[in-house]
mmCIF file of C-alpha atoms in Angstrom:
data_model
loop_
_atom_site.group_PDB
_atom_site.id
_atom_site.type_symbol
_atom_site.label_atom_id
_atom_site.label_comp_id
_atom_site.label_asym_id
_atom_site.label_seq_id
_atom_site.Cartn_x
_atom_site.Cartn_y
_atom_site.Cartn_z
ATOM 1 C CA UNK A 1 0.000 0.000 0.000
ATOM 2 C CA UNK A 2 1.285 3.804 -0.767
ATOM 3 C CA UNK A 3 0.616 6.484 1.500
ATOM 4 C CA UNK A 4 1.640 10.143 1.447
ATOM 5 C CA UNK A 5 3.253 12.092 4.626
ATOM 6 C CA UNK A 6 3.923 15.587 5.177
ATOM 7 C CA UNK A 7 6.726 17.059 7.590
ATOM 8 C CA UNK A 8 9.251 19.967 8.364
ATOM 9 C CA UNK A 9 12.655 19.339 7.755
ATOM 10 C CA UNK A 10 15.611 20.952 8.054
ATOM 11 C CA UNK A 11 13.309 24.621 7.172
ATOM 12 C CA UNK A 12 11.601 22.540 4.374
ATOM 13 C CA UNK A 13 8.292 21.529 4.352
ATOM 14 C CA UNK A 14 8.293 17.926 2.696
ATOM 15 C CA UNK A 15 5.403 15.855 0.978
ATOM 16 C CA UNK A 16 6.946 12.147 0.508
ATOM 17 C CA UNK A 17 4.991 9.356 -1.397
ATOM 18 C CA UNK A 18 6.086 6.347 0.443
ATOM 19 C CA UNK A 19 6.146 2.472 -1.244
ATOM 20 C CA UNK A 20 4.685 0.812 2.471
ATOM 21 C CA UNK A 21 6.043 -2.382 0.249
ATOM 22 C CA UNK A 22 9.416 -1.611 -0.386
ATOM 23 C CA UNK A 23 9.855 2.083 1.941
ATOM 24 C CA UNK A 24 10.858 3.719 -1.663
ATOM 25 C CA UNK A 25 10.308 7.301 -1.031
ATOM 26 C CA UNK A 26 10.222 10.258 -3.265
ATOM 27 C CA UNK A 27 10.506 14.054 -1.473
ATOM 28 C CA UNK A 28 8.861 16.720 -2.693
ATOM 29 C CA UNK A 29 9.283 20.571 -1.522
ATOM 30 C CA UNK A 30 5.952 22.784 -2.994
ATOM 31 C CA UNK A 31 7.405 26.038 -1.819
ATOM 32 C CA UNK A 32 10.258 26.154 -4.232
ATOM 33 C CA UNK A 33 9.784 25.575 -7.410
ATOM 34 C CA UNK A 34 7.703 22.167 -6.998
ATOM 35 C CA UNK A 35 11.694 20.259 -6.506
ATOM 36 C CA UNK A 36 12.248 17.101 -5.784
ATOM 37 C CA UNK A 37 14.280 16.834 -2.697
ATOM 38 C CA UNK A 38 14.748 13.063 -2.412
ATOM 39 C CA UNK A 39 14.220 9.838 -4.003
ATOM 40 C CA UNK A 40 14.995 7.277 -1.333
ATOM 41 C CA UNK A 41 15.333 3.480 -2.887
ATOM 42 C CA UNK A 42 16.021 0.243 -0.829
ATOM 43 C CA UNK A 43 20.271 -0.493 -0.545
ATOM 44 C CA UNK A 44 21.489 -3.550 1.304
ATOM 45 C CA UNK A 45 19.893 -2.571 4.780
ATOM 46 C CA UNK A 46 19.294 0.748 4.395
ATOM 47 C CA UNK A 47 18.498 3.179 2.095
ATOM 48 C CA UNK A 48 20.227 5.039 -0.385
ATOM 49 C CA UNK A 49 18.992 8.868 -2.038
ATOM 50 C CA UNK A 50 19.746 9.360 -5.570
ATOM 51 C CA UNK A 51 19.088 13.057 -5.287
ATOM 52 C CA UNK A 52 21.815 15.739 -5.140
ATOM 53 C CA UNK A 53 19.336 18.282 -3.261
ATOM 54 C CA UNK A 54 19.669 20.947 -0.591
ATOM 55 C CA UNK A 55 20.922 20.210 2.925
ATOM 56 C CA UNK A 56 18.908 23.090 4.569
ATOM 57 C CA UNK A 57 17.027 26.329 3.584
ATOM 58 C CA UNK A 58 19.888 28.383 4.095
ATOM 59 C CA UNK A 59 21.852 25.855 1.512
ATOM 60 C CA UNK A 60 19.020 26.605 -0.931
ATOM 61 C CA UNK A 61 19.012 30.148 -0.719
ATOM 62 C CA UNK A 62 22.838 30.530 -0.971
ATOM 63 C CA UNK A 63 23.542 28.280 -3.771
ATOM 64 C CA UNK A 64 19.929 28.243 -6.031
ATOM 65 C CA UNK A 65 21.228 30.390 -8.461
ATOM 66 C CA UNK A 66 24.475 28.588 -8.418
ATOM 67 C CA UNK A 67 23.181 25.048 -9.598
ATOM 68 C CA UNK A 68 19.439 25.143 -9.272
ATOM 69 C CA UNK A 69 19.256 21.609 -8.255
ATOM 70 C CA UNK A 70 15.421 19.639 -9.187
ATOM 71 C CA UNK A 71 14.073 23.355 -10.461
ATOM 72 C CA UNK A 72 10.790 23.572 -12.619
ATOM 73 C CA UNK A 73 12.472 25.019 -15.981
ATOM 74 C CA UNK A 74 9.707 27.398 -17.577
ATOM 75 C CA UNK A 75 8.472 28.489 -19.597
ATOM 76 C CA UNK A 76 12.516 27.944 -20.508
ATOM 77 C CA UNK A 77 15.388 26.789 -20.121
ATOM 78 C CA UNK A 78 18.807 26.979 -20.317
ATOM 79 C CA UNK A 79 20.138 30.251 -21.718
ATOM 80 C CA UNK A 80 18.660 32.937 -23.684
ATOM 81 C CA UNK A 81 21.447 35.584 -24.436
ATOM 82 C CA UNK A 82 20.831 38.768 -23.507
ATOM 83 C CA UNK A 83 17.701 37.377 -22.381
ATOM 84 C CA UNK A 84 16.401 38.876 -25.873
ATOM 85 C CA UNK A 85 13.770 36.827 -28.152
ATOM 86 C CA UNK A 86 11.653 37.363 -30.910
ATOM 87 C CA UNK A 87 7.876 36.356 -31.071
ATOM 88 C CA UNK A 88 5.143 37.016 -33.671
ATOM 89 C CA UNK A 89 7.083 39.940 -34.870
ATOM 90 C CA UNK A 90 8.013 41.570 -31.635
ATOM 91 C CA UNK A 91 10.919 41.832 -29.646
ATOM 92 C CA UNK A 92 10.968 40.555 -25.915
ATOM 93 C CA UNK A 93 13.516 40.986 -23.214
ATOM 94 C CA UNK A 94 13.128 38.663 -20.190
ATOM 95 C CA UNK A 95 13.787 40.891 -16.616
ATOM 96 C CA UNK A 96 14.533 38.032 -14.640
ATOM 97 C CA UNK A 97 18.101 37.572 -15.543
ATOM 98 C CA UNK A 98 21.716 37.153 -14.078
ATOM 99 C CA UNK A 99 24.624 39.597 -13.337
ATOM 100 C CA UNK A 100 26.207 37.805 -16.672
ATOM 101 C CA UNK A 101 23.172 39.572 -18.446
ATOM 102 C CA UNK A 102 21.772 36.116 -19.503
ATOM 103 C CA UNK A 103 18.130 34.973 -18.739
ATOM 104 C CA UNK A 104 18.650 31.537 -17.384
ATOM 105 C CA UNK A 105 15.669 29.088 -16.474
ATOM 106 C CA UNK A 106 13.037 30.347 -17.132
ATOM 107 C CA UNK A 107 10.616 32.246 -14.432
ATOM 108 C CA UNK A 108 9.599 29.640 -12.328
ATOM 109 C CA UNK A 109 13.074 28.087 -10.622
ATOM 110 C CA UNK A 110 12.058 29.775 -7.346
ATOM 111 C CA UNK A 111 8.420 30.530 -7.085
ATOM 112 C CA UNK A 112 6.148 28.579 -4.519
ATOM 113 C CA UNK A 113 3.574 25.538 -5.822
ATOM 114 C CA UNK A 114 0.284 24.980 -4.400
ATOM 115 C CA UNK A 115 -1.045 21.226 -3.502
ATOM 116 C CA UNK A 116 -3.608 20.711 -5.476
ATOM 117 C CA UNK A 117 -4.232 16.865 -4.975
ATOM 118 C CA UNK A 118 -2.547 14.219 -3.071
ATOM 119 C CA UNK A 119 -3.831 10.615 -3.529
ATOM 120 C CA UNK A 120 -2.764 7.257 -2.525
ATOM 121 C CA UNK A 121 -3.932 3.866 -3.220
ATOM 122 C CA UNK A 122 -2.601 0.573 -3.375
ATOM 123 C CA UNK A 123 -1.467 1.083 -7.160
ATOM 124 C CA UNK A 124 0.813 4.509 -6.326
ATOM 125 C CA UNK A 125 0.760 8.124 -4.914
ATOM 126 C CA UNK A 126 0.379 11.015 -6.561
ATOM 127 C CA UNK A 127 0.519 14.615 -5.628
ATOM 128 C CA UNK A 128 0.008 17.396 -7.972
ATOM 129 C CA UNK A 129 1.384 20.694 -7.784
ATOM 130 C CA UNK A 130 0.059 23.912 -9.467
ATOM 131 C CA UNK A 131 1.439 27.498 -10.294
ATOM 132 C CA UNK A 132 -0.440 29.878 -12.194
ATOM 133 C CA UNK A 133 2.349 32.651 -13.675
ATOM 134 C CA UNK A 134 0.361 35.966 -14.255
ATOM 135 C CA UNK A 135 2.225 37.479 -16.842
ATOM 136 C CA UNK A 136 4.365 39.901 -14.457
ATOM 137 C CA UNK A 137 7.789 39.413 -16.727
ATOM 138 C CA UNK A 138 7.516 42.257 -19.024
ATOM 139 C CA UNK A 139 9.464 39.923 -21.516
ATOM 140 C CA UNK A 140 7.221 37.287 -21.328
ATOM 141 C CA UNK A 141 3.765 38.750 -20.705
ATOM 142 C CA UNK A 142 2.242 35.071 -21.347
ATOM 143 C CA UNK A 143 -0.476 34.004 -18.545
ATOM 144 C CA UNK A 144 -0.260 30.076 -18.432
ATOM 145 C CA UNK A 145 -0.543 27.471 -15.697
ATOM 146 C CA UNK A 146 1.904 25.085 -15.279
ATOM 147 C CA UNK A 147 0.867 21.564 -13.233
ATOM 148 C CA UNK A 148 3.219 19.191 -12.102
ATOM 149 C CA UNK A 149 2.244 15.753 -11.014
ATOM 150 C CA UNK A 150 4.778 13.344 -9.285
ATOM 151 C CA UNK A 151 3.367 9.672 -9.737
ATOM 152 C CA UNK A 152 5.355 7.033 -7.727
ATOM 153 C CA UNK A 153 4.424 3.551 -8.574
ATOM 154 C CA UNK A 154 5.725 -0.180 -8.331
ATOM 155 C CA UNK A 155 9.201 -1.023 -9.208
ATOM 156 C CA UNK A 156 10.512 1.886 -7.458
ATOM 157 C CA UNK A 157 9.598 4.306 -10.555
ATOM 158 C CA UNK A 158 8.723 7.909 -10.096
ATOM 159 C CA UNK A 159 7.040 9.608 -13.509
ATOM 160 C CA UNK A 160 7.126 12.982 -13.473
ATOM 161 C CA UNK A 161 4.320 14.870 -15.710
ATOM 162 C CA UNK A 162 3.697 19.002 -16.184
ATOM 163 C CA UNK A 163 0.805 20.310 -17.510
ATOM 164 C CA UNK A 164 1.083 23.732 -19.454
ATOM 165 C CA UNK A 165 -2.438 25.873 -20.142
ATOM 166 C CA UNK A 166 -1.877 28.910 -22.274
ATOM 167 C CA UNK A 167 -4.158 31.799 -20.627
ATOM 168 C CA UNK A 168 -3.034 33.948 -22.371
ATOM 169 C CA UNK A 169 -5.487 35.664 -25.687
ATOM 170 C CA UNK A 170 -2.195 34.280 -28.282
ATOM 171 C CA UNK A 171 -0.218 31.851 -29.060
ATOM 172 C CA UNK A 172 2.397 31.788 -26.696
ATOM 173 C CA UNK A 173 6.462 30.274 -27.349
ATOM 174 C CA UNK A 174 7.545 27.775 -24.709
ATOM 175 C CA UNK A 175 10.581 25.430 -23.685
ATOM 176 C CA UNK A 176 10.065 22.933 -20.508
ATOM 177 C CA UNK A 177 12.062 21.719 -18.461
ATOM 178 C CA UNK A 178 13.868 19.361 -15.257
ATOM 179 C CA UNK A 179 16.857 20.401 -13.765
ATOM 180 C CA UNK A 180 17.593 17.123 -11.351
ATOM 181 C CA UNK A 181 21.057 15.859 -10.013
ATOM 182 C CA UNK A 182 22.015 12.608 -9.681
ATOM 183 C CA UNK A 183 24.229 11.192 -6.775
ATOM 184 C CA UNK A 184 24.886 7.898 -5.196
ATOM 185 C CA UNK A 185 27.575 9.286 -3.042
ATOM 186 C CA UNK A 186 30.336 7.531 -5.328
ATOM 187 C CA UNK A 187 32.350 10.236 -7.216
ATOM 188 C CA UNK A 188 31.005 10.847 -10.648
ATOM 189 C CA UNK A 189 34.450 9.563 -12.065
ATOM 190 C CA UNK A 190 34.018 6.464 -10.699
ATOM 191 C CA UNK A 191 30.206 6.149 -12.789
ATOM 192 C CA UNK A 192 28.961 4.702 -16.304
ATOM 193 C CA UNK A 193 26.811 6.465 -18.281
ATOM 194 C CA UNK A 194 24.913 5.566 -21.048
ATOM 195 C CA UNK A 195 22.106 7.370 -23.613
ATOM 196 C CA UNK A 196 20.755 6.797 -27.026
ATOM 197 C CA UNK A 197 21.926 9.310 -29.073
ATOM 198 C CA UNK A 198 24.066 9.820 -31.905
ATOM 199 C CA UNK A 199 23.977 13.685 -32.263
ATOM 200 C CA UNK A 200 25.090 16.373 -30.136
ATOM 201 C CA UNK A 201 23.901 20.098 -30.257
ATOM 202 C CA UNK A 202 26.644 22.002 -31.458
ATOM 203 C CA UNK A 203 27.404 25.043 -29.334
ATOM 204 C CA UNK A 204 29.400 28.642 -29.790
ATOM 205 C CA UNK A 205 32.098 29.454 -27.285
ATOM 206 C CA UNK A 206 29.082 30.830 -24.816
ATOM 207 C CA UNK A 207 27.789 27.576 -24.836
ATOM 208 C CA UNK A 208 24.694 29.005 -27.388
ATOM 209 C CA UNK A 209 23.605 26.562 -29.985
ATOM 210 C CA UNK A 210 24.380 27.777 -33.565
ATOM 211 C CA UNK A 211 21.640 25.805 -34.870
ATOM 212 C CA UNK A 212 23.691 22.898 -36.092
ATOM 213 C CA UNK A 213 23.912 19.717 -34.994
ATOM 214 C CA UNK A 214 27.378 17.090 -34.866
ATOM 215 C CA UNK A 215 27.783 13.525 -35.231
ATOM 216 C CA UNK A 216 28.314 11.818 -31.712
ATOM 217 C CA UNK A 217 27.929 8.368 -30.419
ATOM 218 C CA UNK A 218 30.620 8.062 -27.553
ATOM 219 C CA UNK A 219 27.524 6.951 -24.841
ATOM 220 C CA UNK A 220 25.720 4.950 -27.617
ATOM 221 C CA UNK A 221 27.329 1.885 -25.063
ATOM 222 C CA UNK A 222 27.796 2.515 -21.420
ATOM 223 C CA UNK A 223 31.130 4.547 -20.643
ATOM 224 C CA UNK A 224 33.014 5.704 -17.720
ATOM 225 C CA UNK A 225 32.765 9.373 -16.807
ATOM 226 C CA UNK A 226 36.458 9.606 -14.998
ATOM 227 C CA UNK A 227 37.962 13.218 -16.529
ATOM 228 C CA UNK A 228 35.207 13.592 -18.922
ATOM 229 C CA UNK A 229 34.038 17.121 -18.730
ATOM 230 C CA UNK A 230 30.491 17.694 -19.860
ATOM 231 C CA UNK A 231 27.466 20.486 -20.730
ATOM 232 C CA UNK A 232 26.397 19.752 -23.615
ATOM 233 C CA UNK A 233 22.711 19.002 -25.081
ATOM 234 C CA UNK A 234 22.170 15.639 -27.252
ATOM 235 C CA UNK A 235 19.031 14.679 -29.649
ATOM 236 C CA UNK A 236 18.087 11.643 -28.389
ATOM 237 C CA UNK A 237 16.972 8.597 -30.611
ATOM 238 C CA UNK A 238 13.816 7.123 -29.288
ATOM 239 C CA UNK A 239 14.140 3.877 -31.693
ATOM 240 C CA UNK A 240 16.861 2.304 -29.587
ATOM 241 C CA UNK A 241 16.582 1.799 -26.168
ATOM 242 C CA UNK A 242 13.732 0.963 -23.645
ATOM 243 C CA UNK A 243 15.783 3.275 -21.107
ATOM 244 C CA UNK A 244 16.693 5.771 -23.387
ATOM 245 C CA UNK A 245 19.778 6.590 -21.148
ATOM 246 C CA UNK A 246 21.283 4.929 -17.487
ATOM 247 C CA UNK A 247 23.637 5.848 -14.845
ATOM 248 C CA UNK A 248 25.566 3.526 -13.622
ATOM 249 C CA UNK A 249 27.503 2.971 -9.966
ATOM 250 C CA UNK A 250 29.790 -0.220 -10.533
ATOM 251 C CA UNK A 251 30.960 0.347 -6.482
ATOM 252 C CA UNK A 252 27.533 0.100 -5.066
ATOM 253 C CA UNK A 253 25.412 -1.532 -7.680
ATOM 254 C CA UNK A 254 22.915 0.760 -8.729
ATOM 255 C CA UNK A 255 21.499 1.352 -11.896
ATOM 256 C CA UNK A 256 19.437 4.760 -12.213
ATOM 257 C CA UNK A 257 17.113 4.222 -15.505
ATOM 258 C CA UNK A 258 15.574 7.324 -16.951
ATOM 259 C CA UNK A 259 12.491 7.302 -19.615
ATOM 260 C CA UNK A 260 11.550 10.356 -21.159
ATOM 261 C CA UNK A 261 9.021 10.503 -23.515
ATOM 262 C CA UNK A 262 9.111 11.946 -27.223
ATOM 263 C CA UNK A 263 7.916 15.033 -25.526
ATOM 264 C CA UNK A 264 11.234 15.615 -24.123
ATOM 265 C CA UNK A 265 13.972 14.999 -27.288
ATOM 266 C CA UNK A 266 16.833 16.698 -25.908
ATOM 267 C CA UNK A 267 18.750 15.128 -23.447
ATOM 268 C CA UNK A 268 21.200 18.142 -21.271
ATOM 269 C CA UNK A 269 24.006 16.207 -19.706
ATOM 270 C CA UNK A 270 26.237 18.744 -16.859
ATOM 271 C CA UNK A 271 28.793 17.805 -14.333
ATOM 272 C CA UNK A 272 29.778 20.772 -11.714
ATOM 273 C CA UNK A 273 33.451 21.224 -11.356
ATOM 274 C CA UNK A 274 32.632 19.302 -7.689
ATOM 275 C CA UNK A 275 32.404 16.009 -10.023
ATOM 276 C CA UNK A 276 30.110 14.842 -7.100
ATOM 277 C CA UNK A 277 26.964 14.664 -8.625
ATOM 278 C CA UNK A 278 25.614 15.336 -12.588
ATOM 279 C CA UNK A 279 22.744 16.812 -13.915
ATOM 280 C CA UNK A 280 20.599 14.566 -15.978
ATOM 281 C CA UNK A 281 18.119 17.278 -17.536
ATOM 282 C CA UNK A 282 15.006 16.402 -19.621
ATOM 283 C CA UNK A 283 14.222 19.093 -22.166
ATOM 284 C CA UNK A 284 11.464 19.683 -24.950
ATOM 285 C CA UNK A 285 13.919 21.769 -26.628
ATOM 286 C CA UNK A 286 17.917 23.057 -27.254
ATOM 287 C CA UNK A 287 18.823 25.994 -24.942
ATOM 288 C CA UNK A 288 17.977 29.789 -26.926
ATOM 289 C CA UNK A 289 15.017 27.834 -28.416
ATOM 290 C CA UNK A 290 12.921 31.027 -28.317
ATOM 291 C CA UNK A 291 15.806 32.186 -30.990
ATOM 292 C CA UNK A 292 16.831 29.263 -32.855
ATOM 293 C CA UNK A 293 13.470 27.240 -32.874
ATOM 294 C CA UNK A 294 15.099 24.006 -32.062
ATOM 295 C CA UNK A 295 12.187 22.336 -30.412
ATOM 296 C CA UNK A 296 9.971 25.494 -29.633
ATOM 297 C CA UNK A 297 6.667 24.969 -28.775
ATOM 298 C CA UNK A 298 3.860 27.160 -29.791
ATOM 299 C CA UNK A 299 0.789 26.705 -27.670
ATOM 300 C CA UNK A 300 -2.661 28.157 -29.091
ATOM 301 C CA UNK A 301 -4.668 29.808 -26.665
ATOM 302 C CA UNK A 302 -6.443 27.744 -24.245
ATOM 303 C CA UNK A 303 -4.574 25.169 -25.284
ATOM 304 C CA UNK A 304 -2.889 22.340 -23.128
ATOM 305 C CA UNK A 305 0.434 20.141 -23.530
ATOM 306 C CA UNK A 306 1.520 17.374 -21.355
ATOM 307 C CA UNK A 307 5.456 16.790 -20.809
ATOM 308 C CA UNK A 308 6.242 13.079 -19.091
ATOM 309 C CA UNK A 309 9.451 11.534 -17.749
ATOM 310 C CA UNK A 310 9.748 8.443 -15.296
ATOM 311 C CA UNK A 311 12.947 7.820 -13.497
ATOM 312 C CA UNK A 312 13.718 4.035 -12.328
ATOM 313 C CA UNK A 313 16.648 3.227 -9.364
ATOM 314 C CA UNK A 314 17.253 -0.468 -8.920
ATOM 315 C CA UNK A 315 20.363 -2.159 -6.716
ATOM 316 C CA UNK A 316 21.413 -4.711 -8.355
#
């Protein structure tokens, strides 16, 4: 049976979904930015977290805009120069931007989510999350809603879904968006990696797509990490593999499975200079997709779009 707890932690206040069968847990913080703090699977006699998260709410404040660990990236993400677009003939300049002068993202990475339904059965538990974003960014003047449900179900799998409902009166441009990191407390040098893709997103010195993308196939088989330096964006191919891309810990056994859907074709691979944990980012589009269209999304008015991933962490 699944059940659902709520608690204060550490100056977070924490909604788990809890496996009563196997004590998988997945951590969820509302107030900022909908994040998942934890995802807690059974290892040896204990427990082991997969999540790189926040050790306190004075952690989160200090370092959010340093790595912004399990944000909500919308209505984009990644960079947009300048924080400068184009849309239907009009130029846009996002406010909420960096010293560097960059928008980063999106508008959401720090704003609080409301529960809107928490359910539990003996199937999974679910809690859904809501924000509804006003239009209060001068350069993106968009009303929309964004949902996000976190599903945890059997075989230690949580599926993550958002929900996007233009409010606005026009068609409005929009990226989404996970920004999780992935730890098993073994060095990322010491980890395999593996994704199905044979193209990478070629970038500028700024790390800006030009548009272009490069043959590349080095993770087509699962490959050590040790030295390899990475931030780069790949097009995934969603003919080859039933987990399109899996993190390996040789040390401690653990395979970490991860299962976007079609919705999601862009596969954002970063590993701080720490090397202690790496980001393993699910994105609809290339970053400055509001200027090079790579995977921009243009949502009517009233009109909805789902966005799925599912994450899987097995010992082994």
């Amino acid at each position: 049976m699944f059940s659902i707890e709520s608690y204060h932690q550490s100056g977070f206040d924490i909604i788990a979904l809890i496996d009563g069968d196997t004590g998988t847990r997945a951590e969820i913080i509302p107030a900022h930015s909908a994040l998942l703090h934890a995802f807690k699977i059974p290892h040896r006699d204990s427990f082991l977290n997969i999540i790189d998260s926040y050790e306190s709410l004075d952690d989160y404040q200090v370092n959010l805009p340093n790595y912004y660990k399990s944000a909500k990236l919308s209505p984009f993400a990644c960079r947009i120069p300048a924080g400068t677009y184009r849309w239907e003939e009009q130029e846009y300049t996002i406010s909420k931007t960096l010293s560097s002068g960059n928008a980063i993202h999106g508008l959401l990475y720090d704003v609080p989510f409301e529960v809107v339904s928490r359910e539990a059965d003996e199937k999974g538990a679910v809690l859904t999350l809501l924000h509804t974003y006003s239009g209060n960014d001068a350069g993106y003047p968009f009303p929309y809603a964004c949902e996000v449900r976190y599903h945890l179900v059997p075989g230690q799998q949580l599926r993550i879904s958002t929900f996007i409902l233009n409010n606005a009166d026009t068609a409005i441009p929009l990226m989404d968006g996970w920004h999780p990191y992935f730890s098993t407390g073994t060095p990322v040098d010491e980890l395999e990696l593996q994704f199905a893709s044979e193209q990478i997103v070629e970038f500028n010195a700024q790390l800006v797509p030009t548009g272009h993308v490069l043959p590349y196939d080095r993770f087509l088989e699962a490959q050590s990490l040790a030295g390899i330096p990475l931030d780069n964006s790949f097009v995934l191919d969603f003919s080859r593999h039933s987990a399109l891309a899996t993190l390996r810990d040789p040390q401690k056994r653990v395979l970490i499975h991860f299962h976007p859907e079609p919705c999601y074709p862009i596969l954002q691979i970063y590993i701080p200079a720490h090397r202690n944990s790496i980001a393993i980012e699910h994105l609809t589009g290339a970053p400055n997709a509001f200027n090079n269209g790579m995977g921009l999304v243009s949502l009517e008015p009233g009109e909805e779009r789902v966005f799925s991933t599912a994450i899987t962490a097995v010992a082994y």
